[in-house]
Short mmCIF file of C-alpha atoms in Angstrom, two decimals:
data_model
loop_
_atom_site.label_atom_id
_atom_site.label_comp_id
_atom_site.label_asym_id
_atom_site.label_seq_id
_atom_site.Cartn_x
_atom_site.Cartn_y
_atom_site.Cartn_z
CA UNK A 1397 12.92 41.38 145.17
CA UNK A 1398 12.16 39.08 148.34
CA UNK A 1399 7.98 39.38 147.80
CA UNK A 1400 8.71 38.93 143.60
CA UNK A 1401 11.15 35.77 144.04
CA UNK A 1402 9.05 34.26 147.13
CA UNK A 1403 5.81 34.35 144.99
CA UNK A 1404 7.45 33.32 141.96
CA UNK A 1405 8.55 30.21 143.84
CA UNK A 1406 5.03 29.95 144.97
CA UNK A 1407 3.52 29.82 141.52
CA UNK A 1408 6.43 26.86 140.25
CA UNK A 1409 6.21 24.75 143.64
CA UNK A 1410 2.50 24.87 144.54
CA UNK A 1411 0.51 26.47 141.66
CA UNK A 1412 1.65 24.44 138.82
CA UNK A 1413 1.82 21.31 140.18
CA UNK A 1414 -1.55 21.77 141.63
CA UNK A 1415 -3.19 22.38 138.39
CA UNK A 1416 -1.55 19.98 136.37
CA UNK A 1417 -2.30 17.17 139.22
CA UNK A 1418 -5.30 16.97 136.51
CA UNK A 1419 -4.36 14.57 133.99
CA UNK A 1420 -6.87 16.06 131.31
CA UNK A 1421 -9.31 19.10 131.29
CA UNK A 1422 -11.74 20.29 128.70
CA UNK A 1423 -12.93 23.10 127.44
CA UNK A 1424 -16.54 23.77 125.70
CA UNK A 1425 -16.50 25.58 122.54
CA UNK A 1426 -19.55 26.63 121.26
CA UNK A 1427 -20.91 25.94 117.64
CA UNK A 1428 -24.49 27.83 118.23
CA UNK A 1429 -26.47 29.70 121.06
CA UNK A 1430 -28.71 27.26 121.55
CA UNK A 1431 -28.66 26.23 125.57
CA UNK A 1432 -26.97 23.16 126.92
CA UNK A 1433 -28.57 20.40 127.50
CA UNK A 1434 -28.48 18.88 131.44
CA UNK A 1435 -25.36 16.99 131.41
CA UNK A 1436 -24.76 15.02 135.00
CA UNK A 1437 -21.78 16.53 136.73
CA UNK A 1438 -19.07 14.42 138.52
CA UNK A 1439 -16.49 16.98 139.47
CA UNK A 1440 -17.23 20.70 139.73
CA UNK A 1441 -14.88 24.02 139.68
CA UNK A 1442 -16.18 27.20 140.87
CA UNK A 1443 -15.27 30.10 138.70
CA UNK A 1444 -15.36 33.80 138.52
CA UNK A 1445 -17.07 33.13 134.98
CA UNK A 1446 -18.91 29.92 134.83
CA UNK A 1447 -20.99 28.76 138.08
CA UNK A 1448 -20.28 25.22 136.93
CA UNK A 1449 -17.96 23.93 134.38
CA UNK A 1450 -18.77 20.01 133.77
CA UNK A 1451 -15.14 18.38 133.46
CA UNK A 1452 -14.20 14.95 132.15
CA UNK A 1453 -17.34 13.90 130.56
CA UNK A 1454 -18.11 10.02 130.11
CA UNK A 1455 -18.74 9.15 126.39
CA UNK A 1456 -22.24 8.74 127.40
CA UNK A 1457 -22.86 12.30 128.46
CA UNK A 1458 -23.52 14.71 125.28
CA UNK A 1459 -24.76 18.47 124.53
CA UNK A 1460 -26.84 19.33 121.94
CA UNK A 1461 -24.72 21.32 119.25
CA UNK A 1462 -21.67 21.73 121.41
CA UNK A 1463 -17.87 19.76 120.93
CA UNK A 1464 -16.08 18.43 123.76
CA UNK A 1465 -12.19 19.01 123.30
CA UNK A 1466 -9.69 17.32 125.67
CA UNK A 1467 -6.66 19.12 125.71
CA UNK A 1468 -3.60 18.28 127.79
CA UNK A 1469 -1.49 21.13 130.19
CA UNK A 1470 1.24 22.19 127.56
CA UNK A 1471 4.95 21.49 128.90
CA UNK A 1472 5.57 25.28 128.80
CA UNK A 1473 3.03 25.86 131.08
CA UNK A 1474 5.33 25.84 134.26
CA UNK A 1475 7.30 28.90 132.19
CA UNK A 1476 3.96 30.84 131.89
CA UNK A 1477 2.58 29.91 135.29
CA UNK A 1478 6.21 31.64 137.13
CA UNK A 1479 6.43 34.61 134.44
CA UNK A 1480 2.47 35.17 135.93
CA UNK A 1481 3.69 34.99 139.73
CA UNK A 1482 6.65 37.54 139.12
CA UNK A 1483 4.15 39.71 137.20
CA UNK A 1484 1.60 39.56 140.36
CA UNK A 1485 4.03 40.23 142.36
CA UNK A 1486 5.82 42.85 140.93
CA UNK A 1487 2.40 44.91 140.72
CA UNK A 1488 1.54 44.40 144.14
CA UNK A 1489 4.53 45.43 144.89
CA UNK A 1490 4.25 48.58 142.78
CA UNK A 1491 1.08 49.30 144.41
CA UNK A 1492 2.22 48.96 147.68
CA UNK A 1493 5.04 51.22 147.05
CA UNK A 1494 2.90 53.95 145.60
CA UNK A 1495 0.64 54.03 148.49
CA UNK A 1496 3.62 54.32 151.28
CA UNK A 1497 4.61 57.55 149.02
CA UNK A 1498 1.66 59.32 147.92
CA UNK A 1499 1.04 62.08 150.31
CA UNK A 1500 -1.97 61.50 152.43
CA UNK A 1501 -4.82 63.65 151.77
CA UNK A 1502 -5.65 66.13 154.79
CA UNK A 1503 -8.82 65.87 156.57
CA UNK A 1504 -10.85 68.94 157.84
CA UNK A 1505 -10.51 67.94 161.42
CA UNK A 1506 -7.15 67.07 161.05
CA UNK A 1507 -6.33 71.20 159.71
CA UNK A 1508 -6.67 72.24 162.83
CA UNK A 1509 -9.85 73.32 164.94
CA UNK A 1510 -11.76 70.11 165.98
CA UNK A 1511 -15.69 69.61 165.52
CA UNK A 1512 -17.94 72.24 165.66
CA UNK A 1513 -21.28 70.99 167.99
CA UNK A 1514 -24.60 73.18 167.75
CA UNK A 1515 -25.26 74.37 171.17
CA UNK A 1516 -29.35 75.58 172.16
CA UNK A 1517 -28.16 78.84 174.45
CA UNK A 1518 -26.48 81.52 173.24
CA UNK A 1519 -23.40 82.22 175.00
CA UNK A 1520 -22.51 85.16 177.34
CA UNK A 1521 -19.23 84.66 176.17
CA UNK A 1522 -17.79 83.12 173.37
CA UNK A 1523 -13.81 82.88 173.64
CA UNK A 1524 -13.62 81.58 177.38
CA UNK A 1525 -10.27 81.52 177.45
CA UNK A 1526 -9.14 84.94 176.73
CA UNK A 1527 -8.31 87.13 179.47
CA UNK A 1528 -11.21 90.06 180.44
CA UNK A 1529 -9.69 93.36 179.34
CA UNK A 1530 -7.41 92.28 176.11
CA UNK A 1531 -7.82 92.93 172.96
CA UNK A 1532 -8.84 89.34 172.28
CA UNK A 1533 -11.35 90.19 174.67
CA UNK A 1534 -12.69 93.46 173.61
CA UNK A 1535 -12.58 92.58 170.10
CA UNK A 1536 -15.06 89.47 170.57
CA UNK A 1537 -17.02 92.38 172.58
CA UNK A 1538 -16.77 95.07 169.69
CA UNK A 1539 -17.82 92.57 167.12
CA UNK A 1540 -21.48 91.19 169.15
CA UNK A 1541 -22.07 94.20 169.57
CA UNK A 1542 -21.73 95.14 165.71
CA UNK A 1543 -23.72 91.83 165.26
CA UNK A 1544 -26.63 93.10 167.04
CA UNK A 1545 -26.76 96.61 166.09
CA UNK A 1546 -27.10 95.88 162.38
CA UNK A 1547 -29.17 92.56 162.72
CA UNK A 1548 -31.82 95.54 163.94
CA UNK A 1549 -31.67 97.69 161.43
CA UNK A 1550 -32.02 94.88 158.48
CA UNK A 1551 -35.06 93.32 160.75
CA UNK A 1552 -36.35 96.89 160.94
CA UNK A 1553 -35.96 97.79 157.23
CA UNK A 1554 -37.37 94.49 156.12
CA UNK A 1555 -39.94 94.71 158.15
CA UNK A 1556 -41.18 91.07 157.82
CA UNK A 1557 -38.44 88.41 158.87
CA UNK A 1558 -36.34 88.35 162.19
CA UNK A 1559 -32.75 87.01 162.37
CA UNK A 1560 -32.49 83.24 163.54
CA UNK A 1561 -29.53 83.40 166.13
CA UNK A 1562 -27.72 79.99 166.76
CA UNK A 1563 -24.62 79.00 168.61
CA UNK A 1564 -21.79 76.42 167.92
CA UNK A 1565 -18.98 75.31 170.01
CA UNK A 1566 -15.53 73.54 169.42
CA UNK A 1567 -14.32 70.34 170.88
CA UNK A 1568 -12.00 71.38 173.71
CA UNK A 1569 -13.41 74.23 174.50
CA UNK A 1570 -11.57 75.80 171.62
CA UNK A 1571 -13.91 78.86 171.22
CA UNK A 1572 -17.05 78.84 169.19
CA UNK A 1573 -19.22 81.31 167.40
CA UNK A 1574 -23.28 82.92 166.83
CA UNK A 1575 -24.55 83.01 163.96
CA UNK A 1576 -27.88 84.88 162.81
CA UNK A 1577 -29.03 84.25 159.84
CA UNK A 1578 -32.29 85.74 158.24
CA UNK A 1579 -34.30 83.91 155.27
CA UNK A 1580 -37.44 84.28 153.36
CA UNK A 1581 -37.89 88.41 154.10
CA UNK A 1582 -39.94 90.20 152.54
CA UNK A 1583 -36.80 92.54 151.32
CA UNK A 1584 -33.90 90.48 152.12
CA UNK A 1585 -33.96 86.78 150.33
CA UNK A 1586 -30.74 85.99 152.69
CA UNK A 1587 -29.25 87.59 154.88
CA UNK A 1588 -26.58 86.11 157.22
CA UNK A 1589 -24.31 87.77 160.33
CA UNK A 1590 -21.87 85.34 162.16
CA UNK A 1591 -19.85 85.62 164.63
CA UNK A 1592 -16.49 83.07 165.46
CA UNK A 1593 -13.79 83.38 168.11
CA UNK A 1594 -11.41 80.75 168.29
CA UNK A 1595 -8.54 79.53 169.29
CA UNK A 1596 -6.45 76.27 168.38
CA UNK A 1597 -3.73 75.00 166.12
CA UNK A 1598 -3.18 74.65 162.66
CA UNK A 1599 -0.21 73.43 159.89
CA UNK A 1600 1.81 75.81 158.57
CA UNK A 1601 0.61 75.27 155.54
CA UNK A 1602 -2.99 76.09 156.23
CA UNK A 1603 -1.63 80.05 157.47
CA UNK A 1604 -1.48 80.71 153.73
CA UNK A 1605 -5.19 80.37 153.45
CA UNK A 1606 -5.47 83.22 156.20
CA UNK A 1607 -2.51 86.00 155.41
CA UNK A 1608 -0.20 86.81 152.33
CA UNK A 1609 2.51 87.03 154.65
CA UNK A 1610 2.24 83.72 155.73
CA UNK A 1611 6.03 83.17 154.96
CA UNK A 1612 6.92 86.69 157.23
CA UNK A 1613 4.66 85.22 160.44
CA UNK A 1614 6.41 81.82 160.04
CA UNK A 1615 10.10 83.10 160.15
CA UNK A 1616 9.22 85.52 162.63
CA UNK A 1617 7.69 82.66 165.09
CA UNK A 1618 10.79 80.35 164.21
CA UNK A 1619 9.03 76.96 164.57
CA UNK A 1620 10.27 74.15 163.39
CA UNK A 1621 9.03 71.62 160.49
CA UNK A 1622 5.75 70.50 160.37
CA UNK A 1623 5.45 72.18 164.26
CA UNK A 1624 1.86 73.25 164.46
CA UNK A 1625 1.02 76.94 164.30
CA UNK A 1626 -0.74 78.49 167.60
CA UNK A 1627 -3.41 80.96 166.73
CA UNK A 1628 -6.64 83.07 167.94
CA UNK A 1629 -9.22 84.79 165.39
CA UNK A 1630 -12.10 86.94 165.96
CA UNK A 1631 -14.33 87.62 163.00
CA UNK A 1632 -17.44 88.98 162.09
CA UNK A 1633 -19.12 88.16 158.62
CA UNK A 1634 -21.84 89.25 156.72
CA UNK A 1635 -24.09 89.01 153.53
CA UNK A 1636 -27.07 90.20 152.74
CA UNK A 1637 -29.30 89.14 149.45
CA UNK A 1638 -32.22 91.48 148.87
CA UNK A 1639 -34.77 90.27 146.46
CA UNK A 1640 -34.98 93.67 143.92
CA UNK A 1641 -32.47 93.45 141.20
CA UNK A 1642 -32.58 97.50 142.11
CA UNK A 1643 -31.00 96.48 145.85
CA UNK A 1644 -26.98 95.82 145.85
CA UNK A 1645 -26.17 92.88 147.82
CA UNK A 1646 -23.94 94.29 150.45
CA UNK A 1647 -20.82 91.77 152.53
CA UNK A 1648 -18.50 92.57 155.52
CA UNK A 1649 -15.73 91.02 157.35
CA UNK A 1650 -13.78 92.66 160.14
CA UNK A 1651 -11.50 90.37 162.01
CA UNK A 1652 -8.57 90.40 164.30
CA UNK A 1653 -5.54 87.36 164.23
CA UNK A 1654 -2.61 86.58 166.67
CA UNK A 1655 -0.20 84.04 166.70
CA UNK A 1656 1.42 85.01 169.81
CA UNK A 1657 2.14 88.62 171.43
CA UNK A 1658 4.46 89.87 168.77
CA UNK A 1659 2.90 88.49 165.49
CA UNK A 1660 -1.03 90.17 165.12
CA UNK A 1661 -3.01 91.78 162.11
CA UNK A 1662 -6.09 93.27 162.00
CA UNK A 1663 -7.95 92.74 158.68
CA UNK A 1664 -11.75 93.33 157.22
CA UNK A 1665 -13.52 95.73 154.92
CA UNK A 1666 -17.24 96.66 153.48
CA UNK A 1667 -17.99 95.99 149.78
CA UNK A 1668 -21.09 96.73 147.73
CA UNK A 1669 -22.55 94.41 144.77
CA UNK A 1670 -25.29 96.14 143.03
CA UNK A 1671 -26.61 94.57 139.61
CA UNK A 1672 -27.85 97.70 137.96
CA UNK A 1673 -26.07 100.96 138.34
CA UNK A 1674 -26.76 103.96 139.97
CA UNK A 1675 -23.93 106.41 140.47
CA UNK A 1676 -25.67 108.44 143.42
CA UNK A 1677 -25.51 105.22 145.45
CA UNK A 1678 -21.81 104.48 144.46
CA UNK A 1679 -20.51 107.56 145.38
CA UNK A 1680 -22.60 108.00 148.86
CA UNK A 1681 -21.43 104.53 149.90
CA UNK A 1682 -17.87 105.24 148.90
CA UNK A 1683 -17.60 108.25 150.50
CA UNK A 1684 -19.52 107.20 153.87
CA UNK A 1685 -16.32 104.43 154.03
CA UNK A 1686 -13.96 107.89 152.99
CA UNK A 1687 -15.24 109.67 155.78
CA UNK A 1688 -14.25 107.00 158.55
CA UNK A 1689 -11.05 106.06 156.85
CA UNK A 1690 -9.90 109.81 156.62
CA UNK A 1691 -10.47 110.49 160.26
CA UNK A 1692 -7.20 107.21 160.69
CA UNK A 1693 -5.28 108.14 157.99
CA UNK A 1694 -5.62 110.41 154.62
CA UNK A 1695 -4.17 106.84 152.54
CA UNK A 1696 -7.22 104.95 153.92
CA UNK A 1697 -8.99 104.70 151.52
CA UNK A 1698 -6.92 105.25 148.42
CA UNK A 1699 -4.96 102.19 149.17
CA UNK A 1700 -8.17 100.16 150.85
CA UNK A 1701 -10.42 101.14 147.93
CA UNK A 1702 -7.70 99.79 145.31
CA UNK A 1703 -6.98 96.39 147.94
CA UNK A 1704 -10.60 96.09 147.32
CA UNK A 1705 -10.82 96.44 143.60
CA UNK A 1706 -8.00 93.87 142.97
CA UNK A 1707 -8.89 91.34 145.83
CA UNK A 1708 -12.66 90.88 144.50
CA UNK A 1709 -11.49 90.15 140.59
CA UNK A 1710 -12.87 86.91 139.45
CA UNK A 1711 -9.61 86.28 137.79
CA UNK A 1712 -11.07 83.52 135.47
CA UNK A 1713 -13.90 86.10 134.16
CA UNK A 1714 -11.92 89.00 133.90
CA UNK A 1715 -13.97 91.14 135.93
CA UNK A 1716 -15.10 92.42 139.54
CA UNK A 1717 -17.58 90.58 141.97
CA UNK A 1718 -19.46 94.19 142.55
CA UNK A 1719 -18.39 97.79 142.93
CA UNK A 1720 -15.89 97.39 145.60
CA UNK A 1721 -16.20 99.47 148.76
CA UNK A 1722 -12.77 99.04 151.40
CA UNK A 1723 -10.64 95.59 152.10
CA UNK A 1724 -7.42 95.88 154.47
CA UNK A 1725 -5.54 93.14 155.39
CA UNK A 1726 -2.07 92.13 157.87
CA UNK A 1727 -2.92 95.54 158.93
CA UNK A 1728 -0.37 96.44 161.99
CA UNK A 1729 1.40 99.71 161.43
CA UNK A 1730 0.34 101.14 164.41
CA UNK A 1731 -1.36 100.34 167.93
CA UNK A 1732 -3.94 97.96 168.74
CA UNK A 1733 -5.79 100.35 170.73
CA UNK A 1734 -5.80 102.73 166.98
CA UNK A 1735 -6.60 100.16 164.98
CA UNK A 1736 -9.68 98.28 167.41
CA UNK A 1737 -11.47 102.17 167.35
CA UNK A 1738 -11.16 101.91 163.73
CA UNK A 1739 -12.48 98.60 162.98
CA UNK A 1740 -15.38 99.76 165.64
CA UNK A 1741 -16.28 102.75 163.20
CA UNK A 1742 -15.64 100.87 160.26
CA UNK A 1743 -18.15 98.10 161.19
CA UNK A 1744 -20.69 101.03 163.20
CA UNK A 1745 -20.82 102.42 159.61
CA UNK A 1746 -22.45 99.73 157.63
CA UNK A 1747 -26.02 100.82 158.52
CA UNK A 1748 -25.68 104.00 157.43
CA UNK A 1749 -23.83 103.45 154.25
CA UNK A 1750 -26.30 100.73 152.94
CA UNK A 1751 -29.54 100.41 154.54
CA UNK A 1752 -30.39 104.27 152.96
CA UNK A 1753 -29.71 102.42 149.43
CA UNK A 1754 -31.79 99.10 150.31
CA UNK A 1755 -34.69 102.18 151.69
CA UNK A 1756 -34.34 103.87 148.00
CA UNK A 1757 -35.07 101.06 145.83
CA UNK A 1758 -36.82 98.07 147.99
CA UNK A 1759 -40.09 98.99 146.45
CA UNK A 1760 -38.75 99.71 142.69
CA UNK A 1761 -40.31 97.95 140.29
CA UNK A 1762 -38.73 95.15 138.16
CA UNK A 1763 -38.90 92.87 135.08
CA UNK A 1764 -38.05 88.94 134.35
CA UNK A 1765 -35.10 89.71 132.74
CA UNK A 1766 -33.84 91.99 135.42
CA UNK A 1767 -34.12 89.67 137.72
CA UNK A 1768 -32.54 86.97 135.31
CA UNK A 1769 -29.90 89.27 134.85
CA UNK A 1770 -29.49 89.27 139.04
CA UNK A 1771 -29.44 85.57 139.06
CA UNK A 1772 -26.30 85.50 136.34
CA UNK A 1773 -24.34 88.32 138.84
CA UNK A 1774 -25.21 86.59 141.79
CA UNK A 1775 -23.71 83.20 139.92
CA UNK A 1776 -20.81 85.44 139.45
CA UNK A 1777 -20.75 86.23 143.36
CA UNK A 1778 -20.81 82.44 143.78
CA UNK A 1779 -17.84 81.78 141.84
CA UNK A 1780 -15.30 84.33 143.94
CA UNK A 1781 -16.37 83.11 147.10
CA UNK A 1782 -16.24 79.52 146.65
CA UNK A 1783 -12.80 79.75 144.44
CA UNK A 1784 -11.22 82.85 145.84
CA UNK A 1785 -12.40 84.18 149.31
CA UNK A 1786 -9.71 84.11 151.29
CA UNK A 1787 -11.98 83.87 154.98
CA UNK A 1788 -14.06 80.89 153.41
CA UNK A 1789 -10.80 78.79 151.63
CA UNK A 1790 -9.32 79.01 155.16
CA UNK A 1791 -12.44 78.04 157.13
CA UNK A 1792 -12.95 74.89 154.85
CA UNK A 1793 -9.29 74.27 155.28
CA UNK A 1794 -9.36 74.43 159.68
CA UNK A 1795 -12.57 72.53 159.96
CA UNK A 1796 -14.93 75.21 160.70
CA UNK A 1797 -18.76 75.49 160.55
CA UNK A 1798 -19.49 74.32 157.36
CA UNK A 1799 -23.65 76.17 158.10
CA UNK A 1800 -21.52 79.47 158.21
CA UNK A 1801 -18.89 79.27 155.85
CA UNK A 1802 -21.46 78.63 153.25
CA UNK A 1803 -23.72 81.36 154.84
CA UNK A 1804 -22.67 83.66 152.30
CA UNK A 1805 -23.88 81.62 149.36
CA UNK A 1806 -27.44 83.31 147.62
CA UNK A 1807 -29.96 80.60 147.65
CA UNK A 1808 -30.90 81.59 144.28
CA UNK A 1809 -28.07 81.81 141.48
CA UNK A 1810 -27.70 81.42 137.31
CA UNK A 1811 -25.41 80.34 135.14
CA UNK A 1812 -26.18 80.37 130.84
CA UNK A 1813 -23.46 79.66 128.25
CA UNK A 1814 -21.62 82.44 127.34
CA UNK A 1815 -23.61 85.21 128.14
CA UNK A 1816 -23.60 88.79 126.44
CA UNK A 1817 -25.69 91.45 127.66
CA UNK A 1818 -26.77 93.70 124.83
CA UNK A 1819 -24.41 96.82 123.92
CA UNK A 1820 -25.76 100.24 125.28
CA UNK A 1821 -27.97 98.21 127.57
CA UNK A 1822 -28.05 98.80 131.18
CA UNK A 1823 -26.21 95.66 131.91
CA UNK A 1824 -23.67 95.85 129.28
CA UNK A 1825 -23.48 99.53 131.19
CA UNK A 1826 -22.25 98.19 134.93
CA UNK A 1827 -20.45 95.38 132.85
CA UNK A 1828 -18.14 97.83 131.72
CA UNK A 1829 -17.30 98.76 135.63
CA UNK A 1830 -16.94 95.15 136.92
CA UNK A 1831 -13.83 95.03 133.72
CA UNK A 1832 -12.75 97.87 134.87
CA UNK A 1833 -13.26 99.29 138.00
CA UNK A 1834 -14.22 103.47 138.65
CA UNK A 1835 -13.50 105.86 140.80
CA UNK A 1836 -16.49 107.14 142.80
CA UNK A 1837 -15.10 110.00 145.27
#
């Protein structure tokens, strides 16, 4: 009310009687296009409009085609002139309030991690800060490890392209990560294995993005409002792209989180995305994951096989990203030491589950349309990682590595309207299996 009466006043006091100081003004109205004549100035306004605006002509000075009208300021015009100030001022002030209220959107840096800077030597170790022995520790060790075991059996299988191996680290010394990436093979079009071990703070909010039990972790840690949430991950990430529309593309994940000593979860799995079936493949990479699930726990892979099924569903489409395989997550139901060896096995085992299938078919032959049909699956691949994979919705959300969150990303993807393979065809044959998923051991 202070800022709407104050400017009102403004507009009667100083406004008004500055304008109508002019005894006469005239406006130009004109009767053609033809252009104005020169007409010699004696006073001139600057407008937002007009770059000059001749005012109180002598009789002397005339246009071609264009009237001169000399109108006087109206008595009303005070009225108008303090009805426009409260108007200004009430919109500023609207504007003003809306920005003091509208929440603030978050930036990456500000979610938590800090800046990610390239680094040219690959570090001996990547989480400095964790103590030799734990399982932060050995779980960063397990996972290079992993990294480097299968990065040699895709080089040796492709047997044309090497892995690329780069390093990043965080401001602060908050951990960091190696990522390998392999391009332009002469099997593999992609292929991508990074490592990241970090630790830092985020909001509460952003713990969502990580766990479904985001709401359990909170209560359990009993922080306050908006007080930051302390955290370290270790993850290892894969995806690999062959070329063939006869190769599945093949992904991994196996990670381990804590929030502090009482409040940990280990989570991953292996999944398989082939674009033309073949059942022999299904059922020998299902039951290579069986085999190292059974040796924990007989429920394995029942209950990791269906976690997969539902947590790959491109809910807008209606259907799978692939043919599943094993996902686990907020998995803590027993010891560390139990659930580290089985993560181990479970990430030992991706050579021998797919590189046998990529061995099979790498030199099967192929047509256009099978590889257009490859393109529109991999599009479909696209779509569930950049709208509903968990790992990259949180790493966009803390600030991480943008190079290797968008690692898994095909270089090569299709979208057409509305789509239809052809009934009885062998796409409209796996179709049926990404609607509805099957049971392959």
């Amino acid at each position: 009310l202070a800022v709407v009466t104050a400017s009102a006043v403004f507009a009667t006091l100083v406004v008004v009687p500055h304008v109508s100081s002019h005894a006469q003004h005239w406006k130009a109205v004109s009767t053609s296009t033809s252009t104005f004549k020169p007409i010699p100035t004696r006073t001139v306004l600057k407008a937002a409009v007009y770059k000059e605006i001749s005012v109180q002509p002598t009789p002397a000075e005339t246009m071609d085609r264009t009237l001169y009208h000399q109108v006087s300021s109206p008595a009303w015009q005070p009225l108008l002139s303090f009805a426009g100030g409260c108007l200004t001022a009430m919109a500023a002030v609207a504007f003003w309030s809306q920005q003091r209220t509208m929440p603030k959107p978050q930036s990456m840096i500000t979610l938590g991690i800090g800046a990610a800077v390239d680094t040219t030597e690959l570090p001996q170790i990547v989480g400095r800060n964790e103590e030799p022995g734990s399982s932060n520790r050995r779980m960063e060790e397990m996972l290079r490890r992993g990294q480097e075991k299968i990065c040699a059996a895709i080089e040796a299988s492709d047997g044309k392209a090497k892995f690329r191996a780069d390093s990043w680290v965080l401001d602060g010394g908050n951990g960091g990560g190696i990522s390998r990436v392999l391009a332009d093979g002469q099997v593999w079009e992609k292929a991508g294995v990074n490592l990241s071990v970090i630790r830092s703070k985020m909001p509460q909010e952003a713990l969502a993005a990580a766990t479904e039990k985001a709401a359990v972790y909170l209560k359990n840690l009993g922080l306050k409002p908006g007080e930051p949430v302390p955290f370290f991950v270790a993850s290892l990430s894969c995806v690999m792209h062959p070329r063939n529309p006869h190769c599945p593309t093949m992904h991994f994940n196996y990670r381990y989180f804590e929030l502090d000593e009482n409040n940990w979860w280990f989570a991953g799995g292996t999944d398989i995305t082939p674009a033309y079936l073949d059942v022999k493949d299904m059922q020998y990479f299902h039951g290579s994951y069986k085999k190292v699930c059974d040796k924990y726990d007989k429920d394995f892979y029942p209950t990791f096989k269906k976690n997969a099924d539902e947590y790959f569903l491109i809910k807008h489409r209606g259907e799978t990203r692939g043919l599943g395989g094993i996902f686990f997550d907020d998995l803590n139901d027993r010891d560390k030491e139990t659930l580290l060896r089985f993560c181990e096995e479970c990430l030992g085992n991706v050579p021998t589950a797919y590189v046998p299938i990529i061995e099979k078919h790498k030199n099967d032959t192929f047509t256009e349309e099978q590889k257009r049909w490859q393109l529109l699956r991999r599009g479909r691949y696209t779509e569930f990682n950049l709208v509903y994979d968990r790992g990259t919705i949180f790493g966009l959300k803390a600030g991480g590595r943008i190079e290797s969150i968008l690692m898994t990303i095909p270089e090569t993807a299709r979208w057409e309207y509305n789509h239809q393979p052809s009934p009885g065809s062998e796409e409209d044959r796996i179709l049926q299996f990404f609607k509805k998923p099957g049971d392959w051991v």
